Amino acid sequence: MAPRCGLRFFSAVISLQSSRMDKRVFYLGIDVGGTFTKVALIDRSGRIIAKEKVSSQGFSCKEAFLGSVRKCFADMLLKARVPAPSVRAIGIGLPGPVDPERGLVLSLTNIPGWKNFGLVDFLRRAFSIPVFIENDANAMALAEARKGAARGFSHALCLTLGTGVGGALIMDGRIYRGPMFMGGEVGHIPVVPDGPPCDCGGRGCLEQYAGNRAILAQASRLFGRPVALEDLSKMARKGHGRARKIWQDVGQRIGFAAAGVVNVFNPQVIVIGGGVSSAGSILIGAIRCALRRHAMRQLKGKVRIKRAQLGHDAGVLGAALLAKEKIEVPR
Amino acid sequence: MAPRCGLRFFSAVISLQSSRMDKRVFYLGIDVGGTFTKVALIDRSGRIIAKEKVSSQGFSCKEAFLGSVRKCFADMLLKARVPAPSVRAIGIGLPGPVDPERGLVLSLTNIPGWKNFGLVDFLRRAFSIPVFIENDANAMALAEARKGAARGFSHALCLTLGTGVGGALIMDGRIYRGPMFMGGEVGHIPVVPDGPPCDCGGRGCLEQYAGNRAILAQASRLFGRPVALEDLSKMARKGHGRARKIWQDVGQRIGFAAAGVVNVFNPQVIVIGGGVSSAGSILIGAIRCALRRHAMRQLKGKVRIKRAQLGHDAGVLGAALLAKEKIEVPR
């Protein structure tokens, strides 16, 4: 009950301060991950003014999830000295497809029991403010488009490399969701006709060659022993031939798939984020090389490849920015 | 001078008929091809009421092009008994990238001398009505979206198989042009990493496996002699093993590339048009098979594959519809 008491106490205090504080407006972002869930408060300028991180363990129980969010929220309000009524909306990013119109989580691999869960209604009832939902790769792309590497570009392709290969498209400055809310799944562009089956239901997807598991398996084959990703990046940076080859192959696959997106959708910038991107210039160099090889003449010289700038905050910032834009832009 | 005289005479006649005729509104479509140029008049419902076809020979000389269009226009006005002032705008489709905002033909492989040609200004000066320009694959897609196989779908991928593999995307009911006006170039999605160089500047593009030249070369290899495309289709329909294999391979490549587009853009329908599509069900079957293999679970059951319905009229109808929508929709 502690968070609720804290909230009540704080509300009582701030109610005395009246108008000056009330003019300030804030938005809450929640980035639900399979392992951790991040919560952040942003101000009207899109700056993170408080953030928290909690374990996602036990979130199959929705009340446990709600309790954790409530606690983070109350702690942040106290820490940032923000009155609860100044928080105008909540945005949530989730690691799976969502239906933003009906406010549903369509499916979630890492948290059982959330399939077709009406998360938006659930949180709206709890917090009594508007709630908006988004796929996490889309939320990250929104953050990079507004505050990061894709800022100033109307059309961007954002890739997040990790266990999965997340993809998102920014078109005319907005997230491209697609009519079935599965837009931007660049990690599932097929790159090998006879490739192995993928969890997505396809076969030979980019993710099977550029996802962490594939990279670790390849490293294990080449080195005859398991190698951690971070070590593989370090070895590559030091010029180790086999390690460099692994990252070059990964970059070539990413560039091959990205070239198709470039030729069809013409993004002005490709933003590469996530853990795998720690391989840095070797990976980016290989992506650039494959793009030069496969993109159309008029496009290959124009598209820029940049590393993501917002790191681990991208998801939660994007979720909060989503809420901010949903509330502010229509006005 | 004949067309001008015709126009003047006709204008004089219709000026006596006044208001009833003037309420009728028409649009002119021009589909400039490397071999033939088609011109058509549509009414407000989007129905073609007159059409003509002329050779594109000599069109490197822009005055020759203008003369041909003028003549077609005047002939059609007479034939359809339409007064010239009732034609409100002209739409033009061209077999190359265009800049619709500045009204420029960016490049044109088959007609020399049109690179960076300000075609819109040129025609506007000649006809004194608004002129709009579009890539021909986009124009065809617009026609299929409004009057053909993609009607009723908000998101469509349209492919036109021929010497080149033309591609276009309809998103939210509108042509997707991309920020560099090169959107929808599905024929240049790379499908083979080590494939041969393509005229577009890329390598291993779909067009190099599904374009007419590639199909004919493959047929020539398999049969030890040149085989016409139409014969190849006939043989396949009759169950000829090698002919079927060729079309199946082509369909597999198209489906492989299309699956990437499906996973990223989520079109609800894929429309296949152009000459190669005469191979019919064998080709469509192979495309469907590759899509089932490579598209994501949630999408593969939903995306429909349909043959184009408008045949040779698609380009010129789309050009005219473009003009119609530019004039009518903003109102």
XYZ file of C-alpha atoms in Angstrom:
662
model
C 0.000 0.000 0.000
C 2.998 2.253 0.380
C 2.819 3.783 -3.114
C -0.840 4.673 -2.710
C -0.165 6.345 0.639
C 2.761 8.189 -0.931
C 0.579 9.375 -3.783
C -2.158 10.580 -1.442
C 0.297 12.407 0.756
C 1.964 14.009 -2.208
C -1.318 14.995 -3.807
C -2.313 16.676 -0.553
C 0.954 18.613 -0.432
C 0.832 19.779 -4.002
C -2.824 20.735 -3.899
C -1.698 23.636 -1.735
C 0.753 24.835 -4.337
C -2.008 25.319 -6.910
C -1.607 26.997 -10.289
C 2.128 27.352 -10.918
C 2.799 23.626 -10.656
C -0.396 22.679 -12.483
C 0.758 24.439 -15.602
C 3.572 21.943 -15.921
C 2.681 18.868 -17.971
C 4.331 15.456 -17.876
C 3.958 12.078 -19.562
C 4.704 8.596 -18.296
C 6.473 6.052 -20.475
C 6.575 2.311 -19.769
C 8.849 -0.036 -21.703
C 7.823 -3.613 -20.920
C 10.671 -6.020 -21.630
C 10.956 -9.770 -21.209
C 13.542 -9.301 -18.409
C 13.174 -5.712 -17.196
C 10.486 -3.080 -17.376
C 11.477 0.576 -17.464
C 9.316 3.477 -16.414
C 10.159 7.123 -17.071
C 8.612 10.524 -16.661
C 9.214 13.129 -19.368
C 8.402 16.803 -19.430
C 6.807 18.728 -22.267
C 10.147 19.205 -24.010
C 10.618 15.426 -24.144
C 13.377 15.380 -21.516
C 13.457 12.419 -19.113
C 13.165 13.863 -15.602
C 12.945 10.585 -13.666
C 13.303 6.920 -14.485
C 13.108 3.544 -12.783
C 13.745 -0.049 -13.778
C 12.117 -3.140 -12.295
C 12.251 -6.855 -12.951
C 9.496 -8.154 -15.241
C 9.394 -11.411 -13.269
C 5.881 -12.305 -12.203
C 4.249 -9.998 -14.770
C 2.148 -12.892 -16.043
C 0.042 -11.749 -13.117
C -1.316 -8.433 -14.336
C -1.894 -7.127 -10.822
C 1.810 -7.647 -10.087
C 2.642 -5.608 -13.183
C 0.219 -2.883 -12.107
C 1.651 -2.839 -8.587
C 5.181 -2.394 -9.906
C 4.155 0.404 -12.262
C 2.223 2.158 -9.490
C 5.217 2.006 -7.203
C 7.643 3.309 -9.849
C 5.197 6.061 -10.737
C 4.751 7.199 -7.136
C 8.500 7.059 -6.429
C 9.260 9.142 -9.507
C 6.584 11.725 -8.708
C 8.093 12.181 -5.269
C 11.659 12.265 -6.542
C 10.904 14.711 -9.338
C 8.476 16.731 -7.205
C 5.735 16.390 -9.770
C 2.074 16.436 -8.749
C 0.179 13.385 -10.021
C -2.480 15.433 -11.869
C 0.261 16.993 -14.017
C 0.870 13.625 -15.635
C -1.489 13.732 -18.589
C -1.066 10.394 -20.334
C 0.751 7.070 -20.334
C 2.509 5.460 -23.290
C 3.560 1.799 -23.235
C 5.960 -0.084 -25.484
C 5.746 -3.880 -25.666
C 7.981 -6.546 -27.232
C 5.346 -7.928 -29.566
C 2.607 -6.887 -31.963
C -0.101 -4.666 -30.526
C -3.359 -3.206 -31.812
C -3.072 0.487 -30.907
C -6.625 1.202 -32.043
C -8.290 -1.322 -29.741
C -5.566 -1.033 -27.088
C -4.720 -4.742 -27.225
C -1.503 -6.674 -26.745
C -1.851 -9.163 -29.607
C 0.838 -11.582 -28.467
C 3.892 -11.531 -26.232
C 6.470 -14.305 -26.385
C 8.248 -13.569 -23.111
C 5.324 -12.863 -20.781
C 2.693 -15.603 -20.800
C -0.965 -14.716 -20.393
C -0.921 -11.362 -22.188
C -2.234 -12.607 -25.542
C -5.123 -10.365 -26.645
C -4.919 -8.529 -23.318
C -6.761 -5.191 -23.181
C -3.823 -3.422 -21.540
C -5.002 0.083 -22.395
C -8.365 -0.336 -20.622
C -6.646 -2.049 -17.705
C -4.245 0.865 -17.114
C -6.826 3.543 -17.871
C -9.056 2.162 -15.155
C -6.120 2.179 -12.732
C -4.746 5.654 -13.501
C -7.766 7.517 -14.925
C -5.693 9.189 -17.673
C -5.366 8.376 -21.398
C -3.194 5.363 -22.200
C -1.536 4.552 -25.555
C 0.138 1.357 -26.649
C 2.884 0.633 -29.175
C 5.281 -2.066 -30.302
C 8.669 -1.460 -28.622
C 10.673 -1.272 -31.854
C 8.228 1.400 -33.062
C 8.570 3.277 -29.771
C 12.382 3.206 -30.070
C 12.165 4.456 -33.643
C 9.910 7.310 -32.548
C 12.441 8.309 -29.890
C 15.334 8.211 -32.385
C 13.212 10.212 -34.858
C 12.412 12.941 -32.345
C 15.494 13.060 -30.138
C 18.148 10.808 -31.645
C 19.919 9.732 -34.805
C 16.903 10.045 -37.120
C 16.034 13.566 -36.010
C 15.471 15.839 -38.982
C 14.693 13.008 -41.410
C 11.125 12.426 -42.561
C 11.728 8.791 -43.570
C 13.836 6.406 -41.497
C 14.460 2.702 -41.110
C 15.364 1.758 -37.538
C 16.863 -1.590 -36.634
C 17.380 -2.867 -33.105
C 19.755 -5.772 -32.950
C 19.426 -8.199 -30.060
C 17.949 -11.656 -29.454
C 15.464 -10.611 -32.100
C 16.060 -8.126 -34.906
C 13.500 -5.408 -34.325
C 12.564 -3.127 -37.151
C 10.479 -0.009 -37.536
C 9.754 2.521 -40.231
C 9.210 6.228 -39.808
C 7.262 7.624 -42.763
C 6.523 11.310 -43.121
C 7.659 11.663 -39.526
C 5.224 9.091 -38.171
C 5.446 5.430 -37.160
C 4.339 3.149 -39.998
C 2.086 0.525 -38.397
C 0.552 -1.121 -41.438
C -3.069 -2.200 -41.760
C -2.463 -5.325 -39.651
C -0.208 -3.585 -37.096
C 2.749 -5.679 -38.170
C 4.528 -2.972 -40.163
C 8.313 -2.623 -40.209
C 9.243 -6.229 -39.376
C 12.597 -5.894 -41.113
C 14.011 -8.731 -38.998
C 11.669 -11.041 -40.875
C 12.625 -10.072 -44.400
C 13.663 -13.373 -45.979
C 17.322 -13.328 -47.018
C 17.922 -17.021 -47.809
C 15.351 -18.995 -49.857
C 16.328 -22.325 -48.328
C 16.999 -20.957 -44.845
C 15.785 -22.614 -41.642
C 12.237 -22.061 -40.315
C 11.775 -19.006 -38.099
C 9.517 -18.600 -35.044
C 7.565 -15.981 -37.018
C 6.239 -18.652 -39.360
C 8.587 -17.685 -42.192
C 11.869 -19.159 -43.300
C 15.388 -17.797 -43.867
C 14.569 -14.490 -42.108
C 17.248 -11.860 -41.425
C 16.863 -12.525 -37.692
C 18.179 -16.039 -38.206
C 21.470 -14.605 -39.438
C 21.754 -11.351 -37.484
C 20.020 -12.192 -34.178
C 22.194 -12.886 -31.107
C 21.535 -16.615 -31.114
C 22.672 -16.969 -34.716
C 25.817 -14.928 -34.077
C 26.703 -16.933 -30.956
C 26.113 -20.213 -32.796
C 28.327 -19.072 -35.646
C 31.042 -17.961 -33.203
C 30.825 -21.296 -31.418
C 31.292 -23.102 -34.743
C 34.229 -20.952 -35.825
C 36.045 -20.921 -32.462
C 35.148 -24.444 -31.337
C 33.912 -23.017 -27.996
C 31.235 -20.598 -26.782
C 32.219 -16.917 -27.088
C 30.287 -14.074 -25.450
C 29.004 -11.352 -27.785
C 30.937 -8.647 -25.985
C 34.149 -10.645 -26.374
C 33.406 -11.189 -30.037
C 33.058 -7.431 -30.502
C 36.289 -6.764 -28.597
C 38.193 -9.350 -30.631
C 36.868 -7.861 -33.857
C 37.913 -4.361 -32.795
C 41.393 -5.703 -32.082
C 41.544 -7.090 -35.620
C 40.911 -10.778 -34.937
C 40.215 -12.308 -38.358
C 37.490 -14.806 -37.492
C 35.674 -12.362 -35.223
C 35.788 -9.695 -37.939
C 34.461 -12.214 -40.464
C 31.456 -12.995 -38.246
C 30.506 -9.321 -37.914
C 31.106 -8.699 -41.606
C 28.757 -11.559 -42.504
C 26.126 -10.181 -40.118
C 26.513 -6.689 -41.621
C 26.302 -8.086 -45.146
C 22.994 -9.816 -44.351
C 21.597 -6.686 -42.710
C 22.691 -4.531 -45.652
C 21.206 -6.994 -48.152
C 17.800 -6.862 -46.435
C 18.052 -3.112 -45.856
C 18.798 -2.531 -49.570
C 15.395 -4.014 -50.407
C 13.759 -1.616 -47.955
C 15.782 1.278 -49.409
C 14.695 0.464 -52.971
C 11.040 0.143 -52.000
C 10.622 2.736 -49.302
C 13.556 5.179 -49.832
C 14.434 6.032 -46.207
C 16.915 8.859 -45.929
C 18.571 7.285 -42.905
C 19.091 3.823 -41.438
C 19.569 3.796 -37.669
C 21.257 0.772 -36.106
C 20.711 0.205 -32.390
C 20.759 -2.574 -29.818
C 23.471 -4.713 -28.260
C 24.956 -6.135 -31.434
C 25.692 -2.640 -32.628
C 28.559 -2.546 -30.096
C 30.589 -4.196 -32.844
C 30.547 -0.635 -34.149
C 32.405 0.412 -37.232
C 33.058 -3.121 -38.531
C 29.344 -3.879 -38.550
C 28.333 -0.471 -39.899
C 31.058 -0.727 -42.558
C 29.744 -4.095 -43.744
C 26.162 -2.792 -43.845
C 27.318 0.214 -45.881
C 29.240 -2.040 -48.258
C 26.190 -4.286 -48.877
C 24.007 -1.238 -49.421
C 26.417 0.143 -52.014
C 26.268 -3.245 -53.701
C 22.494 -3.676 -53.734
C 20.756 -0.293 -53.516
C 19.723 1.623 -56.635
C 22.152 4.162 -58.080
C 19.998 7.192 -57.240
C 19.565 6.054 -53.639
C 22.806 4.456 -52.511
C 24.671 7.748 -52.311
C 21.882 9.444 -50.397
C 20.911 7.047 -47.631
C 22.862 7.573 -44.414
C 23.694 4.857 -41.907
C 23.919 5.999 -38.297
C 24.241 4.368 -34.900
C 21.305 4.864 -32.539
C 21.965 7.679 -30.070
C 19.574 7.006 -27.205
C 20.865 3.632 -26.011
C 18.802 1.884 -23.361
C 16.488 4.861 -22.875
C 15.116 4.762 -26.436
C 12.207 2.406 -25.684
C 10.869 4.122 -22.602
C 11.436 7.599 -24.021
C 9.620 6.585 -27.208
C 6.683 5.261 -25.178
C 6.437 8.544 -23.264
C 6.812 10.586 -26.478
C 3.987 8.561 -28.008
C 1.711 9.639 -25.152
C 2.882 13.245 -25.450
C 2.224 13.369 -29.200
C -1.154 11.680 -28.927
C -2.238 14.325 -26.432
C -0.538 17.387 -27.886
C -0.482 16.961 -31.644
C -4.249 16.769 -32.281
C -4.728 20.083 -30.521
C -2.590 22.216 -88.454
C -5.556 19.903 -88.853
C -6.049 19.194 -85.176
C -6.032 22.863 -84.287
C -8.621 23.599 -86.972
C -10.666 20.680 -85.685
C -10.470 21.994 -82.177
C -11.467 25.509 -83.202
C -14.392 24.219 -85.259
C -15.529 21.992 -82.467
C -15.179 24.721 -79.865
C -17.346 26.959 -82.045
C -20.025 24.284 -82.333
C -20.165 23.486 -78.665
C -20.109 27.107 -77.563
C -23.693 27.248 -78.882
C -24.761 24.356 -76.696
C -23.818 26.180 -73.504
C -24.573 25.029 -69.983
C -25.680 21.396 -70.242
C -22.470 20.243 -71.912
C -20.277 22.472 -69.746
C -21.391 20.684 -66.617
C -19.734 17.530 -67.862
C -16.129 17.150 -66.765
C -13.413 15.040 -68.362
C -9.760 14.228 -67.811
C -7.027 13.296 -70.262
C -4.604 10.481 -69.525
C -1.328 9.937 -71.386
C 0.738 6.793 -70.938
C 4.133 7.330 -72.538
C 5.789 4.009 -73.372
C 9.106 3.195 -75.020
C 7.275 1.774 -78.080
C 3.724 3.162 -77.954
C 2.050 6.088 -76.270
C -1.593 5.796 -75.271
C -3.984 8.663 -74.782
C -7.435 8.346 -73.221
C -10.291 10.531 -72.120
C -12.198 9.582 -68.976
C -15.375 11.005 -67.543
C -16.026 11.934 -63.946
C -16.936 8.369 -63.021
C -13.521 7.198 -64.214
C -14.859 5.465 -67.337
C -12.729 5.590 -70.492
C -14.871 7.253 -73.173
C -12.240 7.479 -75.922
C -8.725 6.210 -76.433
C -5.965 6.328 -79.023
C -2.551 4.750 -79.418
C 0.398 6.189 -81.361
C 3.991 5.169 -81.954
C 6.508 6.776 -79.591
C 9.072 6.889 -82.399
C 10.564 10.327 -82.771
C 9.525 11.454 -79.291
C 13.092 12.471 -78.498
C 11.862 15.582 -80.297
C 9.456 17.052 -77.788
C 7.509 18.947 -80.441
C 6.809 15.642 -82.207
C 5.466 14.254 -78.932
C 3.314 17.345 -78.440
C 2.015 17.149 -82.011
C 0.967 13.524 -81.536
C -0.764 14.240 -78.233
C -2.569 17.247 -79.726
C -3.795 15.174 -82.615
C -5.006 12.314 -80.387
C -6.686 14.805 -78.095
C -8.512 16.578 -80.905
C -9.571 13.297 -82.528
C -10.952 11.979 -79.258
C -12.821 15.189 -78.484
C -14.518 14.976 -81.853
C -15.232 11.278 -81.568
C -16.624 11.527 -78.047
C -18.397 14.811 -78.740
C -16.689 16.500 -75.819
C -15.990 20.237 -75.818
C -12.324 21.033 -75.132
C -13.057 23.284 -72.128
C -14.724 20.340 -70.368
C -11.353 18.631 -70.116
C -10.077 19.894 -66.798
C -6.641 18.346 -66.375
C -4.046 16.044 -67.898
C -2.288 13.160 -66.149
C 0.825 11.546 -67.626
C 2.495 8.257 -66.781
C 6.137 7.694 -67.745
C 8.395 4.634 -67.734
C 10.991 6.082 -65.356
C 11.353 8.072 -62.149
C 9.646 11.451 -62.089
C 9.493 14.335 -59.630
C 5.749 15.042 -59.363
C 6.314 18.123 -57.215
C 8.537 19.928 -59.702
C 6.878 18.288 -62.711
C 10.127 16.788 -63.982
C 10.941 13.589 -65.838
C 14.084 12.550 -63.922
C 15.324 9.968 -66.407
C 13.910 7.852 -69.191
C 15.804 4.887 -70.587
C 13.835 4.421 -73.787
C 13.389 8.001 -74.966
C 16.650 9.955 -75.176
C 16.692 13.638 -74.346
C 14.018 13.626 -71.649
C 16.360 13.568 -68.645
C 15.327 16.312 -66.198
C 12.735 17.514 -68.722
C 10.091 19.879 -67.311
C 7.245 18.001 -68.983
C 4.520 19.467 -66.786
C 5.378 23.073 -67.700
C 5.764 22.080 -71.338
C 2.269 20.574 -71.552
C 0.661 23.220 -69.354
C 1.877 25.907 -71.721
C 0.466 23.961 -74.669
C -2.941 23.081 -73.201
C -3.511 25.774 -70.542
C -4.936 23.292 -68.028
C -3.348 21.632 -64.960
C -0.930 18.805 -65.739
C 0.223 16.056 -63.356
C 3.013 13.565 -63.780
C 3.598 10.068 -62.393
C 5.734 6.995 -62.830
C 3.840 4.474 -65.007
C 3.932 1.618 -62.490
C 2.415 3.993 -59.932
C -0.252 5.056 -62.433
C -1.142 1.424 -63.138
C -1.352 0.714 -59.409
C -3.667 3.692 -58.956
C -5.940 2.358 -61.699
C -6.013 -1.143 -60.159
C -6.674 0.407 -56.731
C -9.642 2.441 -57.967
C -11.119 0.317 -60.733
C -9.375 -3.040 -60.734
C -8.057 -5.894 -58.612
C -6.966 -3.767 -55.634
C -10.285 -1.960 -55.327
C -11.520 -1.941 -51.753
C -8.077 -2.510 -50.232
C -6.275 0.344 -48.470
C -2.797 -1.216 -48.851
C -1.679 -2.965 -52.025
C 1.510 -4.110 -53.710
C 1.258 -4.003 -57.515
C 3.731 -5.740 -59.775
C 3.912 -5.335 -63.537
C 5.935 -8.053 -65.195
C 7.578 -7.285 -68.520
C 11.036 -6.369 -69.790
C 11.379 -4.706 -66.421
C 9.598 -5.665 -63.230
C 7.614 -2.583 -62.263
C 6.452 -2.185 -58.722
C 4.225 0.213 -56.850
C 2.731 0.487 -53.401
C -0.660 1.822 -52.465
C -0.718 2.927 -48.835
C -3.839 4.221 -47.152
C -5.377 4.360 -50.617
C -2.664 6.575 -52.071
C 0.420 6.018 -54.218
C 3.558 5.724 -52.070
C 6.189 7.860 -53.802
C 8.903 8.028 -51.173
C 10.968 11.088 -50.316
C 13.185 10.599 -53.384
C 10.321 9.649 -55.737
C 11.735 6.153 -56.145
C 9.241 4.377 -53.906
C 7.921 0.906 -54.692
C 10.803 -0.363 -56.848
C 10.010 -3.972 -55.979
C 11.743 -5.160 -59.158
C 14.985 -4.006 -57.593
C 14.698 -5.825 -54.298
C 17.891 -7.902 -54.153
C 17.097 -11.612 -54.085
C 20.564 -13.129 -54.677
C 23.598 -11.742 -52.781
C 26.055 -12.800 -55.492
C 23.728 -12.073 -58.399
C 24.819 -10.246 -61.552
C 24.950 -6.418 -61.728
C 21.682 -4.710 -62.673
C 21.154 -1.576 -64.787
C 19.738 0.115 -61.674
C 23.162 0.109 -60.043
C 22.321 -2.786 -57.720
C 23.079 -6.480 -57.985
C 21.003 -9.661 -57.894
C 17.725 -7.734 -58.271
C 14.380 -9.518 -58.716
C 14.175 -8.099 -62.260
C 17.212 -10.161 -63.228
C 15.285 -13.345 -62.454
C 11.704 -12.368 -63.288
C 12.142 -9.893 -66.152
C 11.436 -11.075 -69.709
C 15.096 -11.171 -70.713
C 15.992 -13.424 -67.801
C 13.081 -15.764 -68.530
C 13.950 -15.986 -72.223
C 17.618 -16.642 -71.433
C 16.657 -19.394 -68.997
C 14.284 -20.934 -71.574
C 17.012 -20.796 -74.190
C 19.388 -22.614 -71.825
C 16.860 -25.295 -70.888
C 15.524 -25.906 -74.403
C 18.768 -25.373 -76.306
C 16.946 -22.906 -78.629
C 15.113 -19.598 -78.339
C 11.497 -19.926 -77.151
C 8.964 -17.081 -77.265
C 7.358 -16.097 -73.965
C 3.876 -16.832 -75.232
C 4.964 -20.325 -76.303
C 6.567 -20.876 -72.922
C 3.277 -19.991 -71.238
C 1.314 -22.269 -73.577
C 3.708 -25.166 -72.984
C 3.481 -24.684 -69.227
C -0.316 -24.647 -69.359
C -0.196 -27.927 -71.282
C 1.925 -29.459 -68.512
C 5.366 -29.327 -70.156
C 7.830 -30.029 -67.313
C 10.682 -27.679 -68.241
C 8.337 -24.837 -69.114
C 6.497 -25.278 -65.811
C 9.810 -25.315 -63.956
C 10.796 -21.967 -65.501
C 7.554 -20.290 -64.408
C 7.721 -21.895 -60.989
C 11.244 -20.534 -60.487
C 10.086 -17.066 -61.589
C 7.105 -17.247 -59.205
C 9.319 -18.423 -56.359
C 11.635 -15.419 -56.814
C 8.701 -13.010 -56.994
C 7.119 -14.553 -53.888
C 10.432 -14.417 -51.999
C 10.805 -10.690 -52.698
C 7.105 -10.038 -52.095
C 7.279 -11.789 -48.698
C 9.795 -9.167 -47.556
C 7.396 -6.435 -48.661
C 4.516 -8.213 -46.909
C 6.459 -8.471 -43.629
C 7.481 -4.807 -43.744
C 4.446 -3.044 -45.328
C 1.615 -5.541 -44.706
C -0.294 -5.045 -47.990
C -3.674 -6.773 -47.958
C -3.409 -7.646 -51.635
C -0.701 -8.318 -54.211
C -1.743 -7.567 -57.794
C 0.220 -9.215 -60.603
C -0.022 -7.641 -64.045
C 1.920 -7.409 -67.304
C 2.790 -9.835 -70.068
C 4.486 -12.492 -67.980
C 1.329 -12.894 -65.977
C -0.149 -14.747 -68.974
C 1.501 -17.810 -67.452
C -1.465 -17.512 -65.139
C -2.163 -20.022 -62.435
C 1.255 -21.700 -62.520
C 2.976 -18.395 -61.832
C 0.407 -17.236 -59.271
C 0.565 -20.646 -57.591
C 4.349 -20.441 -57.245
C 4.132 -16.895 -55.848
C 1.522 -18.056 -53.328
C 3.693 -21.000 -52.333
C 6.748 -18.783 -51.718
C 4.639 -16.344 -49.717
C 3.336 -19.151 -47.511
C 6.950 -20.181 -46.997
C 8.370 -16.770 -46.162
C 5.647 -14.431 -44.866
C 4.909 -14.093 -41.155
C 2.238 -16.337 -39.625
C -0.202 -13.495 -38.897
C 0.098 -12.163 -42.455
C 0.432 -15.130 -44.802
C -3.185 -16.191 -44.387
C -4.492 -12.683 -44.924
C -2.662 -11.352 -47.981
C -4.474 -12.053 -51.236
C -2.802 -12.549 -54.602
C -4.816 -11.404 -57.603
C -4.224 -10.929 -61.309
C -4.474 -7.373 -62.584
C -7.887 -6.662 -64.114
C -7.312 -3.663 -66.341
C -4.818 -5.091 -68.819
C -3.304 -2.669 -71.292
C -5.569 0.189 -70.206
C -4.231 0.317 -66.647
C -1.450 2.826 -67.346
C -3.446 5.373 -69.314
C -6.480 5.028 -67.036
C -4.266 5.516 -63.984
C -2.738 8.644 -65.529
C -6.203 10.085 -66.176
C -7.407 9.101 -62.681
C -4.385 10.867 -61.223
C -5.482 14.085 -62.922
C -9.078 13.550 -61.788
C -8.091 13.010 -58.151
C -5.678 15.924 -58.087
C -8.466 18.218 -59.256
C -11.411 16.736 -57.378
C -10.079 15.408 -54.086
C -8.681 18.650 -52.628
C -12.068 20.286 -53.049
